[in-house]
GROMACS .gro file of C-alpha atoms in nm:
model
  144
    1UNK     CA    1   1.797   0.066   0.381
    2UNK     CA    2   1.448   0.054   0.303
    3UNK     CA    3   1.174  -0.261   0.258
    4UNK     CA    4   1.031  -0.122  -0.018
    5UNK     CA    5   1.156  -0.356  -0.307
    6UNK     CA    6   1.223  -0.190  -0.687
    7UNK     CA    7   0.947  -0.489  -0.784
    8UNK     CA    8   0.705  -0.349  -0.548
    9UNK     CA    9   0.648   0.013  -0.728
   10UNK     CA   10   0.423   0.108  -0.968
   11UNK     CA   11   0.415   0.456  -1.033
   12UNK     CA   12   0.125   0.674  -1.251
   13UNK     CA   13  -0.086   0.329  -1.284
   14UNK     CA   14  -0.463   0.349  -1.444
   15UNK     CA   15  -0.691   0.141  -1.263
   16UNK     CA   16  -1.067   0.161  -1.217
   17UNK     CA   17  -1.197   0.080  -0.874
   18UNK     CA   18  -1.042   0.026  -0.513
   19UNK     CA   19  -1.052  -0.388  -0.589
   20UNK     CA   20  -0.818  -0.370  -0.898
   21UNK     CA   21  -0.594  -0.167  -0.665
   22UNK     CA   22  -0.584  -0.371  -0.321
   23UNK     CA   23  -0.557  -0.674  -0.599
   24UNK     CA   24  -0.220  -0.543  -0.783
   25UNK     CA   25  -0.082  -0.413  -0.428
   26UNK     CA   26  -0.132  -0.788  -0.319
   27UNK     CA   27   0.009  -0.932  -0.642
   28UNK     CA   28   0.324  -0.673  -0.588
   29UNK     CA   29   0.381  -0.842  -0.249
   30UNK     CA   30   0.356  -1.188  -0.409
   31UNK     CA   31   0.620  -1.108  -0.681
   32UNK     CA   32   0.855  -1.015  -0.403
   33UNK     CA   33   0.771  -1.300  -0.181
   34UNK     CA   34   0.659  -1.091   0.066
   35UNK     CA   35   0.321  -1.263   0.088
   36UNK     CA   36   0.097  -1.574  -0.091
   37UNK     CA   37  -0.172  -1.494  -0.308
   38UNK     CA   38  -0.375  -1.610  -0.016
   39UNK     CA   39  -0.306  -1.272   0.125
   40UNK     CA   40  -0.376  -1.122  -0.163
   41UNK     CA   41  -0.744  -1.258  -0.120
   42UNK     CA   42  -0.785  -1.185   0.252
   43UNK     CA   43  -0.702  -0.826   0.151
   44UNK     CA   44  -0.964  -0.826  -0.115
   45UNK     CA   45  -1.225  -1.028   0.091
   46UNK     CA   46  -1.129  -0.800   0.432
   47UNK     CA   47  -1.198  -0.455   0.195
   48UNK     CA   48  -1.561  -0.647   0.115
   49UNK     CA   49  -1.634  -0.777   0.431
   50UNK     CA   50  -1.581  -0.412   0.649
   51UNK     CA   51  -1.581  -0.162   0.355
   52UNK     CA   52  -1.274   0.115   0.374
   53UNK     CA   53  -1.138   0.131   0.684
   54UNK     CA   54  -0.773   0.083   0.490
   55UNK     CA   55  -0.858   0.423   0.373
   56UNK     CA   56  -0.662   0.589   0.656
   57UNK     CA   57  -0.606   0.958   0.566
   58UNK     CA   58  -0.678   1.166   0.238
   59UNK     CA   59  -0.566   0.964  -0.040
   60UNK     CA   60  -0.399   0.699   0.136
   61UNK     CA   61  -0.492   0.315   0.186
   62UNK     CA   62  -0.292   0.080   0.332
   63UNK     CA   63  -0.441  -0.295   0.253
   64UNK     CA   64  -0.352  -0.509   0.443
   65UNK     CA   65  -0.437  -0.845   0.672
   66UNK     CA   66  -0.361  -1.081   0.980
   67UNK     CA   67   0.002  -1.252   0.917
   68UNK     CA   68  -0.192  -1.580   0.986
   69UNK     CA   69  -0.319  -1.502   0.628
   70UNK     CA   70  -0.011  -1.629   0.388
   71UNK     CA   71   0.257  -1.338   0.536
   72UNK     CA   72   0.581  -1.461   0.374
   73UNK     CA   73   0.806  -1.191   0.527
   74UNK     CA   74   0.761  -0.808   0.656
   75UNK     CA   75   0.726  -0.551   0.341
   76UNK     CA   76   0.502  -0.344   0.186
   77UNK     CA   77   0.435  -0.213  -0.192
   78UNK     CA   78   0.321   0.133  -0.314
   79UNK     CA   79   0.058   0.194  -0.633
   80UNK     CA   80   0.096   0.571  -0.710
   81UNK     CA   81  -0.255   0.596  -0.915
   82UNK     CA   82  -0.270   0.842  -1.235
   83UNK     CA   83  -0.613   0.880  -1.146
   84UNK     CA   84  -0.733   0.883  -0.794
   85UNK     CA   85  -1.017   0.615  -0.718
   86UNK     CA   86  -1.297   0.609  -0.485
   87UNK     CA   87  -1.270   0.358  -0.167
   88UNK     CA   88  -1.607   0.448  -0.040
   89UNK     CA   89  -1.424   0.642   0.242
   90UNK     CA   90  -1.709   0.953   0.340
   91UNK     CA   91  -1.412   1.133   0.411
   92UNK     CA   92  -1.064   1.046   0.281
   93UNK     CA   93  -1.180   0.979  -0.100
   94UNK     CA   94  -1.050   0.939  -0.363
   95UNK     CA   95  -0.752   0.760  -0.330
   96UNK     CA   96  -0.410   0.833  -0.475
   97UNK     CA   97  -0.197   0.611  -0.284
   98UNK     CA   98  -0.216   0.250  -0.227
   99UNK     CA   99   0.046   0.065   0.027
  100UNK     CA  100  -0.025  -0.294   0.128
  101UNK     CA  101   0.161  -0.404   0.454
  102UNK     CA  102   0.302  -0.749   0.509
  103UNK     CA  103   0.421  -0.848   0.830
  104UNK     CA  104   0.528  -1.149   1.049
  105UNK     CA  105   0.456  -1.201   1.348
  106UNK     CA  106   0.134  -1.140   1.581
  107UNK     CA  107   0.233  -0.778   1.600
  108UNK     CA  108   0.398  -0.758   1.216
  109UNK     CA  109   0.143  -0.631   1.060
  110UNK     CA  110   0.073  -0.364   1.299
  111UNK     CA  111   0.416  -0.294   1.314
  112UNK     CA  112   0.439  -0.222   0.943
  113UNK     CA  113   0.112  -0.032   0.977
  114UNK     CA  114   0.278   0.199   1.204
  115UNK     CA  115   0.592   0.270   0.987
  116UNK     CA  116   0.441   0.322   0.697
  117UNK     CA  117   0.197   0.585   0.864
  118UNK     CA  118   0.479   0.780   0.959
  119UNK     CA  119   0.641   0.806   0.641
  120UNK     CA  120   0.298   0.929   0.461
  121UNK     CA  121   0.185   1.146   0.731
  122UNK     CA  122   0.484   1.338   0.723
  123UNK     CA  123   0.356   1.602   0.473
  124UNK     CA  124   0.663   1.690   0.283
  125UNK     CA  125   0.749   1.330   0.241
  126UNK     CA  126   0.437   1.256   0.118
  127UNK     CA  127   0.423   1.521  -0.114
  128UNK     CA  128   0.790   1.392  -0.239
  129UNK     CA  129   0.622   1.052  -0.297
  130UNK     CA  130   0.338   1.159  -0.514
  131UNK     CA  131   0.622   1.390  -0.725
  132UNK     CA  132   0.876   1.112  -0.710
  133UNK     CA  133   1.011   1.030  -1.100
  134UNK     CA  134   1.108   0.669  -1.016
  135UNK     CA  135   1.230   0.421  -0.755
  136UNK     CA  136   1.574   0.552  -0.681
  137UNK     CA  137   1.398   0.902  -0.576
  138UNK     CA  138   1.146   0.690  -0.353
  139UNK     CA  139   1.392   0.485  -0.171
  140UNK     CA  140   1.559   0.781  -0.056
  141UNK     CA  141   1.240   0.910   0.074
  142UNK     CA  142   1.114   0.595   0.229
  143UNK     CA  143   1.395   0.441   0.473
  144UNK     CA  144   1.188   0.213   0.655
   0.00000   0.00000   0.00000
């Protein structure tokens, strides 16, 4: 069983800066009413506001923001980038792997936060992500 939703991958995307990314991660969670495009907004407007603490190890940001925010129900999506991106991280640039968390809850989000950051720092998961060919292969890595 896993909460990552076929809808909510997008693997080998071009994009061209860390907003067009946090922006389709949002818009993933809205197509799987996960989260409003409120949320979607407080993710873009948090990433302004304090810069890239989302960016939270090599290659990896998790957007994310307070449930309180438009947090349908707990989920997350995942933007495998063809291209890595800079975050403005001074040490885990450029990003390859974009995860926004949704969670319910005054804890959800954290919650998710925490699962997720198991999953990718696991090193041979994570390198199983970036080489996975499609959803099915995912899912079977991710089982959160």
């Amino acid at each position: 069983m896993t909460l990552l939703k076929e809808k909510a991958v997008k693997l080998d995307v071009e994009l061209d800066n860390a907003i067009e990314a946090i922006r389709l991660s949002g818009e993933l969670l809205v197509e799987t009413g996960c989260a409003t495009e409120e949320y979607t907004q407080a993710m873009i407007d948090g990433y302004k506001r304090v810069g890239p603490y989302i960016v939270i190890a090599p290659g990896i940001a998790i957007p994310h923001s307070r449930p309180d925010n438009g947090t349908l129900q707990s989920g997350f999506s995942l933007i495998r980038l063809k291209q890595p991106i800079p975050f403005g991280h001074e040490k885990n640039d450029p990003v390859k792997l974009v995860c926004a968390i949704s969670g319910v809850g005054d804890n959800g989000h954290i919650e998710m936060l925490q699962k997720i950051a198991m999953v990718l720092g696991d090193k041979d998961k994570f390198n199983k992500i970036m080489h996975a060919k499609d959803y099915d292969e995912l899912s079977k890595i991710i089982t959160i």
